[in-house]
Amino acid sequence: MKNIRESLAVVRDQILGACQKAGRPGEAVRLIAVTKKVDAERVREAAEFGIREFGENYVQEAQGKREALGPGGTWHMIGHVQTNKAKYIPRLFDYVHSVDRWDLIEVLERHGKELSLLFEVNLSGEPQKHGVSKEGLRSMLERIGDLRYVKPVGLMTVPPLSTDPEEARPFFTALRELLREVNREFGLDMRELSMGMSADFPVAIEEGATMIRIGTAIFGERL
Ligand SMILES: *Cc1c(COP(=O)(O)O)cnc(C)c1O
């Protein structure tokens, strides 16, 4: 098993290196530790080494871990949300990175709890991939201003799988450009770019990521 303290030190070093290279301050990037399939004990260990932000793909797993860790920490839902699970989200999470359809937003709004939303954009057009098209994003942003509890804060993307992180770069650049465009078109002030995973986060940081979602590089391979 991976030594969490050592792997965190390496990841933090790489974050700072990428920030330096890009001329960005180290605090500009939030490290979200992705805890899917990681047991509560190891998540607690990461918390001991200073992790404050946690990313989960599954509602049920998040519930158990939040209880085990106690209060505090910021929880990010990063996985696809099934409509029948959406009602559990507002109580368990602070951010949802995987917003991809209007009916999900309506369910989240109904709970009367403030929730920060990032829209997952499928920039590659791969049919098997979650996320909304640019047109679909725009049609949601047209209506989002009418809602009171959910707040649009940014965009998220997962580039096509590749062994070369440079192949992800154009997708990260495109997400940054898209954020700027839609902010201007809809008079919004979204700031967050959730992009970059274990294999490609330094490149994502160079392209402006404000949140990186890291699992394997902290906890080791998932079984
Ligand atoms: C699992 C997952 C991650 C973390 O992936 P690693 O390669 O283990 O860092 C990030 N984002 C999403 C959406 C995920 O599902």
PDB file of C-alpha atoms and ligand atoms in Angstrom:
ATOM      1  CA  MET A   1       0.000   0.000   0.000  1.00  0.00           C
ATOM      2  CA  LYS A   2       1.087   3.476  -0.754  1.00  0.00           C
ATOM      3  CA  ASN A   3       2.488   5.600   2.030  1.00  0.00           C
ATOM      4  CA  ILE A   4       0.040   8.490   2.063  1.00  0.00           C
ATOM      5  CA  ARG A   5       2.361  10.957   3.714  1.00  0.00           C
ATOM      6  CA  GLU A   6       5.086  10.390   1.128  1.00  0.00           C
ATOM      7  CA  SER A   7       2.784  10.412  -1.850  1.00  0.00           C
ATOM      8  CA  LEU A   8       1.142  13.616  -0.649  1.00  0.00           C
ATOM      9  CA  ALA A   9       4.529  15.254  -0.339  1.00  0.00           C
ATOM     10  CA  VAL A  10       5.313  14.307  -3.932  1.00  0.00           C
ATOM     11  CA  VAL A  11       1.941  15.556  -5.210  1.00  0.00           C
ATOM     12  CA  ARG A  12       2.255  18.850  -3.333  1.00  0.00           C
ATOM     13  CA  ASP A  13       5.717  19.323  -4.741  1.00  0.00           C
ATOM     14  CA  GLN A  14       4.443  18.760  -8.267  1.00  0.00           C
ATOM     15  CA  ILE A  15       1.592  21.214  -7.679  1.00  0.00           C
ATOM     16  CA  LEU A  16       4.025  23.898  -6.578  1.00  0.00           C
ATOM     17  CA  GLY A  17       6.355  23.128  -9.487  1.00  0.00           C
ATOM     18  CA  ALA A  18       3.530  23.463 -12.015  1.00  0.00           C
ATOM     19  CA  CYS A  19       2.298  26.677 -10.361  1.00  0.00           C
ATOM     20  CA  GLN A  20       5.762  28.143 -10.513  1.00  0.00           C
ATOM     21  CA  LYS A  21       6.160  27.189 -14.149  1.00  0.00           C
ATOM     22  CA  ALA A  22       2.832  28.859 -14.931  1.00  0.00           C
ATOM     23  CA  GLY A  23       3.543  31.927 -12.806  1.00  0.00           C
ATOM     24  CA  ARG A  24       0.579  31.168 -10.546  1.00  0.00           C
ATOM     25  CA  PRO A  25       0.572  31.285  -6.736  1.00  0.00           C
ATOM     26  CA  GLY A  26       0.471  27.883  -5.010  1.00  0.00           C
ATOM     27  CA  GLU A  27      -2.827  28.730  -3.295  1.00  0.00           C
ATOM     28  CA  ALA A  28      -4.489  29.124  -6.682  1.00  0.00           C
ATOM     29  CA  VAL A  29      -4.974  25.362  -6.884  1.00  0.00           C
ATOM     30  CA  ARG A  30      -7.118  23.312  -4.526  1.00  0.00           C
ATOM     31  CA  LEU A  31      -6.165  19.696  -4.083  1.00  0.00           C
ATOM     32  CA  ILE A  32      -9.193  17.415  -3.894  1.00  0.00           C
ATOM     33  CA  ALA A  33      -8.333  13.932  -2.672  1.00  0.00           C
ATOM     34  CA  VAL A  34     -10.488  11.435  -4.555  1.00  0.00           C
ATOM     35  CA  THR A  35     -11.518   8.749  -2.099  1.00  0.00           C
ATOM     36  CA  LYS A  36     -13.581   6.362  -4.210  1.00  0.00           C
ATOM     37  CA  LYS A  37     -12.895   2.766  -3.143  1.00  0.00           C
ATOM     38  CA  VAL A  38     -10.548   4.026  -0.400  1.00  0.00           C
ATOM     39  CA  ASP A  39     -11.599   2.974   3.090  1.00  0.00           C
ATOM     40  CA  ALA A  40     -12.405   5.475   5.827  1.00  0.00           C
ATOM     41  CA  GLU A  41      -9.239   4.688   7.771  1.00  0.00           C
ATOM     42  CA  ARG A  42      -7.016   5.774   4.891  1.00  0.00           C
ATOM     43  CA  VAL A  43      -9.148   8.808   4.233  1.00  0.00           C
ATOM     44  CA  ARG A  44      -8.690   9.785   7.864  1.00  0.00           C
ATOM     45  CA  GLU A  45      -4.959   9.353   7.438  1.00  0.00           C
ATOM     46  CA  ALA A  46      -4.983  11.781   4.521  1.00  0.00           C
ATOM     47  CA  ALA A  47      -6.903  14.232   6.711  1.00  0.00           C
ATOM     48  CA  GLU A  48      -4.153  13.947   9.332  1.00  0.00           C
ATOM     49  CA  PHE A  49      -1.667  15.025   6.700  1.00  0.00           C
ATOM     50  CA  GLY A  50      -3.634  18.140   5.943  1.00  0.00           C
ATOM     51  CA  ILE A  51      -6.171  17.095   3.316  1.00  0.00           C
ATOM     52  CA  ARG A  52      -9.344  19.161   3.726  1.00  0.00           C
ATOM     53  CA  GLU A  53     -11.131  18.537   0.457  1.00  0.00           C
ATOM     54  CA  PHE A  54     -12.533  15.183  -0.512  1.00  0.00           C
ATOM     55  CA  GLY A  55     -13.982  13.968  -3.796  1.00  0.00           C
ATOM     56  CA  GLU A  56     -16.398  11.048  -4.030  1.00  0.00           C
ATOM     57  CA  ASN A  57     -18.110   9.337  -6.946  1.00  0.00           C
ATOM     58  CA  TYR A  58     -20.772   7.492  -5.012  1.00  0.00           C
ATOM     59  CA  VAL A  59     -23.392   8.798  -2.605  1.00  0.00           C
ATOM     60  CA  GLN A  60     -23.298   5.744  -0.350  1.00  0.00           C
ATOM     61  CA  GLU A  61     -19.538   5.760   0.040  1.00  0.00           C
ATOM     62  CA  ALA A  62     -19.519   9.442   0.852  1.00  0.00           C
ATOM     63  CA  GLN A  63     -22.080   8.969   3.574  1.00  0.00           C
ATOM     64  CA  GLY A  64     -20.002   6.394   5.464  1.00  0.00           C
ATOM     65  CA  LYS A  65     -16.806   8.405   5.172  1.00  0.00           C
ATOM     66  CA  ARG A  66     -18.314  11.710   6.211  1.00  0.00           C
ATOM     67  CA  GLU A  67     -19.643  10.049   9.318  1.00  0.00           C
ATOM     68  CA  ALA A  68     -16.277   8.417  10.022  1.00  0.00           C
ATOM     69  CA  LEU A  69     -14.385  11.676   9.611  1.00  0.00           C
ATOM     70  CA  GLY A  70     -16.739  13.844  11.595  1.00  0.00           C
ATOM     71  CA  PRO A  71     -17.495  17.481  10.872  1.00  0.00           C
ATOM     72  CA  GLY A  72     -15.247  19.740   8.827  1.00  0.00           C
ATOM     73  CA  GLY A  73     -13.807  19.286   5.420  1.00  0.00           C
ATOM     74  CA  THR A  74     -15.284  20.158   2.070  1.00  0.00           C
ATOM     75  CA  TRP A  75     -16.941  17.405   0.075  1.00  0.00           C
ATOM     76  CA  HIS A  76     -17.117  17.303  -3.684  1.00  0.00           C
ATOM     77  CA  MET A  77     -19.412  15.031  -5.680  1.00  0.00           C
ATOM     78  CA  ILE A  78     -17.382  14.265  -8.812  1.00  0.00           C
ATOM     79  CA  GLY A  79     -19.189  11.205 -10.210  1.00  0.00           C
ATOM     80  CA  HIS A  80     -22.243  10.936 -12.407  1.00  0.00           C
ATOM     81  CA  VAL A  81     -25.390  11.576 -10.367  1.00  0.00           C
ATOM     82  CA  GLN A  82     -28.310   9.262 -10.957  1.00  0.00           C
ATOM     83  CA  THR A  83     -31.627  11.050 -10.670  1.00  0.00           C
ATOM     84  CA  ASN A  84     -32.864   8.739  -7.910  1.00  0.00           C
ATOM     85  CA  LYS A  85     -29.759   9.521  -5.814  1.00  0.00           C
ATOM     86  CA  ALA A  86     -29.833  13.269  -6.305  1.00  0.00           C
ATOM     87  CA  LYS A  87     -31.953  13.915  -3.230  1.00  0.00           C
ATOM     88  CA  TYR A  88     -29.108  12.762  -0.973  1.00  0.00           C
ATOM     89  CA  ILE A  89     -26.581  15.151  -2.468  1.00  0.00           C
ATOM     90  CA  PRO A  90     -27.328  18.470  -0.720  1.00  0.00           C
ATOM     91  CA  ARG A  91     -26.895  16.977   2.735  1.00  0.00           C
ATOM     92  CA  LEU A  92     -23.616  15.212   1.928  1.00  0.00           C
ATOM     93  CA  PHE A  93     -21.777  17.575  -0.391  1.00  0.00           C
ATOM     94  CA  ASP A  94     -20.721  21.196  -0.749  1.00  0.00           C
ATOM     95  CA  TYR A  95     -19.895  21.047  -4.467  1.00  0.00           C
ATOM     96  CA  VAL A  96     -21.207  19.018  -7.374  1.00  0.00           C
ATOM     97  CA  HIS A  97     -18.734  18.831 -10.288  1.00  0.00           C
ATOM     98  CA  SER A  98     -20.822  16.586 -12.497  1.00  0.00           C
ATOM     99  CA  VAL A  99     -23.888  18.669 -13.312  1.00  0.00           C
ATOM    100  CA  ASP A 100     -24.959  17.643 -16.797  1.00  0.00           C
ATOM    101  CA  ARG A 101     -28.703  18.223 -17.097  1.00  0.00           C
ATOM    102  CA  TRP A 102     -31.402  20.615 -16.018  1.00  0.00           C
ATOM    103  CA  ASP A 103     -33.642  18.134 -14.197  1.00  0.00           C
ATOM    104  CA  LEU A 104     -30.749  17.357 -11.845  1.00  0.00           C
ATOM    105  CA  ILE A 105     -30.349  21.059 -11.050  1.00  0.00           C
ATOM    106  CA  GLU A 106     -34.051  21.285 -10.208  1.00  0.00           C
ATOM    107  CA  VAL A 107     -33.840  18.404  -7.776  1.00  0.00           C
ATOM    108  CA  LEU A 108     -30.790  19.963  -6.076  1.00  0.00           C
ATOM    109  CA  GLU A 109     -32.472  23.380  -5.818  1.00  0.00           C
ATOM    110  CA  ARG A 110     -35.567  21.922  -4.179  1.00  0.00           C
ATOM    111  CA  HIS A 111     -33.698  21.055  -0.964  1.00  0.00           C
ATOM    112  CA  GLY A 112     -33.186  24.657   0.048  1.00  0.00           C
ATOM    113  CA  LYS A 113     -29.516  24.200   0.894  1.00  0.00           C
ATOM    114  CA  GLU A 114     -26.800  26.239  -0.761  1.00  0.00           C
ATOM    115  CA  LEU A 115     -24.760  24.158  -3.141  1.00  0.00           C
ATOM    116  CA  SER A 116     -21.971  25.122  -5.543  1.00  0.00           C
ATOM    117  CA  LEU A 117     -22.286  23.669  -9.026  1.00  0.00           C
ATOM    118  CA  LEU A 118     -19.746  22.918 -11.713  1.00  0.00           C
ATOM    119  CA  PHE A 119     -20.933  21.799 -15.119  1.00  0.00           C
ATOM    120  CA  GLU A 120     -19.273  18.738 -16.570  1.00  0.00           C
ATOM    121  CA  VAL A 121     -18.560  19.419 -20.223  1.00  0.00           C
ATOM    122  CA  ASN A 122     -17.843  16.658 -22.708  1.00  0.00           C
ATOM    123  CA  LEU A 123     -15.382  18.447 -24.981  1.00  0.00           C
ATOM    124  CA  SER A 124     -14.228  15.411 -26.926  1.00  0.00           C
ATOM    125  CA  GLY A 125     -17.705  14.318 -27.955  1.00  0.00           C
ATOM    126  CA  GLU A 126     -16.927  10.715 -26.996  1.00  0.00           C
ATOM    127  CA  PRO A 127     -20.366   9.078 -26.800  1.00  0.00           C
ATOM    128  CA  GLN A 128     -19.549   6.839 -23.821  1.00  0.00           C
ATOM    129  CA  LYS A 129     -18.555   9.839 -21.757  1.00  0.00           C
ATOM    130  CA  HIS A 130     -20.672  11.786 -19.283  1.00  0.00           C
ATOM    131  CA  GLY A 131     -21.033  15.518 -19.541  1.00  0.00           C
ATOM    132  CA  VAL A 132     -22.983  18.035 -21.527  1.00  0.00           C
ATOM    133  CA  SER A 133     -22.201  19.595 -24.899  1.00  0.00           C
ATOM    134  CA  LYS A 134     -21.348  23.289 -25.181  1.00  0.00           C
ATOM    135  CA  GLU A 135     -24.863  23.970 -26.492  1.00  0.00           C
ATOM    136  CA  GLY A 136     -26.375  22.026 -23.610  1.00  0.00           C
ATOM    137  CA  LEU A 137     -24.270  24.011 -21.179  1.00  0.00           C
ATOM    138  CA  ARG A 138     -25.521  27.283 -22.637  1.00  0.00           C
ATOM    139  CA  SER A 139     -29.148  26.257 -22.380  1.00  0.00           C
ATOM    140  CA  MET A 140     -28.674  25.505 -18.665  1.00  0.00           C
ATOM    141  CA  LEU A 141     -26.828  28.754 -18.000  1.00  0.00           C
ATOM    142  CA  GLU A 142     -29.664  30.736 -19.570  1.00  0.00           C
ATOM    143  CA  ARG A 143     -31.985  29.590 -16.819  1.00  0.00           C
ATOM    144  CA  ILE A 144     -29.690  29.213 -13.821  1.00  0.00           C
ATOM    145  CA  GLY A 145     -29.991  32.828 -12.682  1.00  0.00           C
ATOM    146  CA  ASP A 146     -33.602  32.203 -11.641  1.00  0.00           C
ATOM    147  CA  LEU A 147     -32.598  29.744  -8.952  1.00  0.00           C
ATOM    148  CA  ARG A 148     -31.782  30.675  -5.425  1.00  0.00           C
ATOM    149  CA  TYR A 149     -29.901  27.912  -3.629  1.00  0.00           C
ATOM    150  CA  VAL A 150     -27.719  26.418  -6.342  1.00  0.00           C
ATOM    151  CA  LYS A 151     -24.888  28.597  -7.495  1.00  0.00           C
ATOM    152  CA  PRO A 152     -22.897  28.099 -10.711  1.00  0.00           C
ATOM    153  CA  VAL A 153     -19.192  28.351  -9.857  1.00  0.00           C
ATOM    154  CA  GLY A 154     -17.347  26.675 -12.713  1.00  0.00           C
ATOM    155  CA  LEU A 155     -16.728  23.971 -15.283  1.00  0.00           C
ATOM    156  CA  MET A 156     -15.290  20.477 -15.104  1.00  0.00           C
ATOM    157  CA  THR A 157     -13.968  18.135 -17.756  1.00  0.00           C
ATOM    158  CA  VAL A 158     -12.360  14.714 -18.130  1.00  0.00           C
ATOM    159  CA  PRO A 159     -10.216  14.493 -21.270  1.00  0.00           C
ATOM    160  CA  PRO A 160      -9.953  11.264 -23.289  1.00  0.00           C
ATOM    161  CA  LEU A 161      -7.803   8.585 -21.719  1.00  0.00           C
ATOM    162  CA  SER A 162      -4.219   8.808 -22.907  1.00  0.00           C
ATOM    163  CA  THR A 163      -0.757   7.829 -21.764  1.00  0.00           C
ATOM    164  CA  ASP A 164       0.625  11.213 -22.789  1.00  0.00           C
ATOM    165  CA  PRO A 165      -0.521  14.142 -20.603  1.00  0.00           C
ATOM    166  CA  GLU A 166       0.259  16.542 -23.450  1.00  0.00           C
ATOM    167  CA  GLU A 167      -2.681  15.061 -25.336  1.00  0.00           C
ATOM    168  CA  ALA A 168      -4.960  16.387 -22.598  1.00  0.00           C
ATOM    169  CA  ARG A 169      -3.665  19.936 -22.889  1.00  0.00           C
ATOM    170  CA  PRO A 170      -5.957  21.108 -25.733  1.00  0.00           C
ATOM    171  CA  PHE A 171      -8.999  20.001 -23.711  1.00  0.00           C
ATOM    172  CA  PHE A 172      -7.832  21.949 -20.663  1.00  0.00           C
ATOM    173  CA  THR A 173      -7.195  25.020 -22.798  1.00  0.00           C
ATOM    174  CA  ALA A 174     -10.632  24.646 -24.362  1.00  0.00           C
ATOM    175  CA  LEU A 175     -12.335  24.465 -20.972  1.00  0.00           C
ATOM    176  CA  ARG A 176     -10.577  27.639 -19.831  1.00  0.00           C
ATOM    177  CA  GLU A 177     -11.660  29.445 -23.007  1.00  0.00           C
ATOM    178  CA  LEU A 178     -15.205  28.167 -22.644  1.00  0.00           C
ATOM    179  CA  LEU A 179     -15.408  29.458 -19.075  1.00  0.00           C
ATOM    180  CA  ARG A 180     -14.400  32.891 -20.252  1.00  0.00           C
ATOM    181  CA  GLU A 181     -16.873  32.855 -23.118  1.00  0.00           C
ATOM    182  CA  VAL A 182     -19.902  31.761 -21.119  1.00  0.00           C
ATOM    183  CA  ASN A 183     -19.123  34.133 -18.268  1.00  0.00           C
ATOM    184  CA  ARG A 184     -19.248  36.970 -20.755  1.00  0.00           C
ATOM    185  CA  GLU A 185     -22.318  35.701 -22.604  1.00  0.00           C
ATOM    186  CA  PHE A 186     -24.402  35.141 -19.495  1.00  0.00           C
ATOM    187  CA  GLY A 187     -23.009  37.842 -17.229  1.00  0.00           C
ATOM    188  CA  LEU A 188     -21.652  35.281 -14.780  1.00  0.00           C
ATOM    189  CA  ASP A 189     -18.542  35.258 -12.644  1.00  0.00           C
ATOM    190  CA  MET A 190     -17.677  31.571 -12.485  1.00  0.00           C
ATOM    191  CA  ARG A 191     -14.086  31.057 -11.355  1.00  0.00           C
ATOM    192  CA  GLU A 192     -13.502  27.332 -10.974  1.00  0.00           C
ATOM    193  CA  LEU A 193     -11.885  25.013 -13.486  1.00  0.00           C
ATOM    194  CA  SER A 194     -11.993  21.446 -12.177  1.00  0.00           C
ATOM    195  CA  MET A 195      -9.526  19.630 -14.400  1.00  0.00           C
ATOM    196  CA  GLY A 196      -6.523  17.393 -13.952  1.00  0.00           C
ATOM    197  CA  MET A 197      -6.232  13.923 -12.427  1.00  0.00           C
ATOM    198  CA  SER A 198      -3.230  11.847 -11.307  1.00  0.00           C
ATOM    199  CA  ALA A 199      -1.888  11.356 -14.819  1.00  0.00           C
ATOM    200  CA  ASP A 200      -2.142  14.927 -16.071  1.00  0.00           C
ATOM    201  CA  PHE A 201      -2.583  17.450 -13.257  1.00  0.00           C
ATOM    202  CA  PRO A 202       0.647  19.416 -13.841  1.00  0.00           C
ATOM    203  CA  VAL A 203      -0.517  20.159 -17.399  1.00  0.00           C
ATOM    204  CA  ALA A 204      -3.982  21.099 -16.122  1.00  0.00           C
ATOM    205  CA  ILE A 205      -2.427  23.528 -13.638  1.00  0.00           C
ATOM    206  CA  GLU A 206      -0.397  25.126 -16.409  1.00  0.00           C
ATOM    207  CA  GLU A 207      -3.670  25.659 -18.283  1.00  0.00           C
ATOM    208  CA  GLY A 208      -5.442  27.262 -15.337  1.00  0.00           C
ATOM    209  CA  ALA A 209      -6.969  24.495 -13.195  1.00  0.00           C
ATOM    210  CA  THR A 210      -8.242  25.784  -9.854  1.00  0.00           C
ATOM    211  CA  MET A 211      -9.276  22.354  -8.584  1.00  0.00           C
ATOM    212  CA  ILE A 212      -7.466  19.117  -9.302  1.00  0.00           C
ATOM    213  CA  ARG A 213      -8.990  15.725  -8.500  1.00  0.00           C
ATOM    214  CA  ILE A 214      -6.342  13.255  -7.414  1.00  0.00           C
ATOM    215  CA  GLY A 215      -6.901   9.656  -6.351  1.00  0.00           C
ATOM    216  CA  THR A 216      -4.227   7.200  -7.477  1.00  0.00           C
ATOM    217  CA  ALA A 217      -1.256   9.494  -6.903  1.00  0.00           C
ATOM    218  CA  ILE A 218      -2.255   9.812  -3.233  1.00  0.00           C
ATOM    219  CA  PHE A 219      -3.792   6.465  -2.318  1.00  0.00           C
ATOM    220  CA  GLY A 220      -2.312   4.102  -4.914  1.00  0.00           C
ATOM    221  CA  GLU A 221      -4.061   1.980  -7.516  1.00  0.00           C
ATOM    222  CA  ARG A 222      -7.706   1.216  -6.827  1.00  0.00           C
ATOM    223  CA  LEU A 223      -8.544  -2.453  -6.538  1.00  0.00           C
TER     224      LEU A 223
HETATM  225  C1  LIG B   1     -11.571   8.615 -10.104  1.00  0.00           C
HETATM  226  C2  LIG B   1     -11.683  10.003 -10.575  1.00  0.00           C
HETATM  227  C3  LIG B   1     -10.622  10.910 -10.410  1.00  0.00           C
HETATM  228  C4  LIG B   1      -9.278  10.533  -9.820  1.00  0.00           C
HETATM  229  O1  LIG B   1      -8.565   9.777 -10.748  1.00  0.00           O
HETATM  230  P1  LIG B   1      -7.023   9.364 -10.494  1.00  0.00           P
HETATM  231  O2  LIG B   1      -6.528   9.048 -11.841  1.00  0.00           O
HETATM  232  O3  LIG B   1      -7.066   8.195  -9.583  1.00  0.00           O
HETATM  233  O4  LIG B   1      -6.359  10.524  -9.885  1.00  0.00           O
HETATM  234  C5  LIG B   1     -10.828  12.221 -10.821  1.00  0.00           C
HETATM  235  N1  LIG B   1     -11.987  12.624 -11.382  1.00  0.00           N
HETATM  236  C6  LIG B   1     -13.019  11.777 -11.568  1.00  0.00           C
HETATM  237  C7  LIG B   1     -14.269  12.283 -12.186  1.00  0.00           C
HETATM  238  C8  LIG B   1     -12.902  10.443 -11.178  1.00  0.00           C
HETATM  239  O5  LIG B   1     -13.923   9.614 -11.390  1.00  0.00           O
END
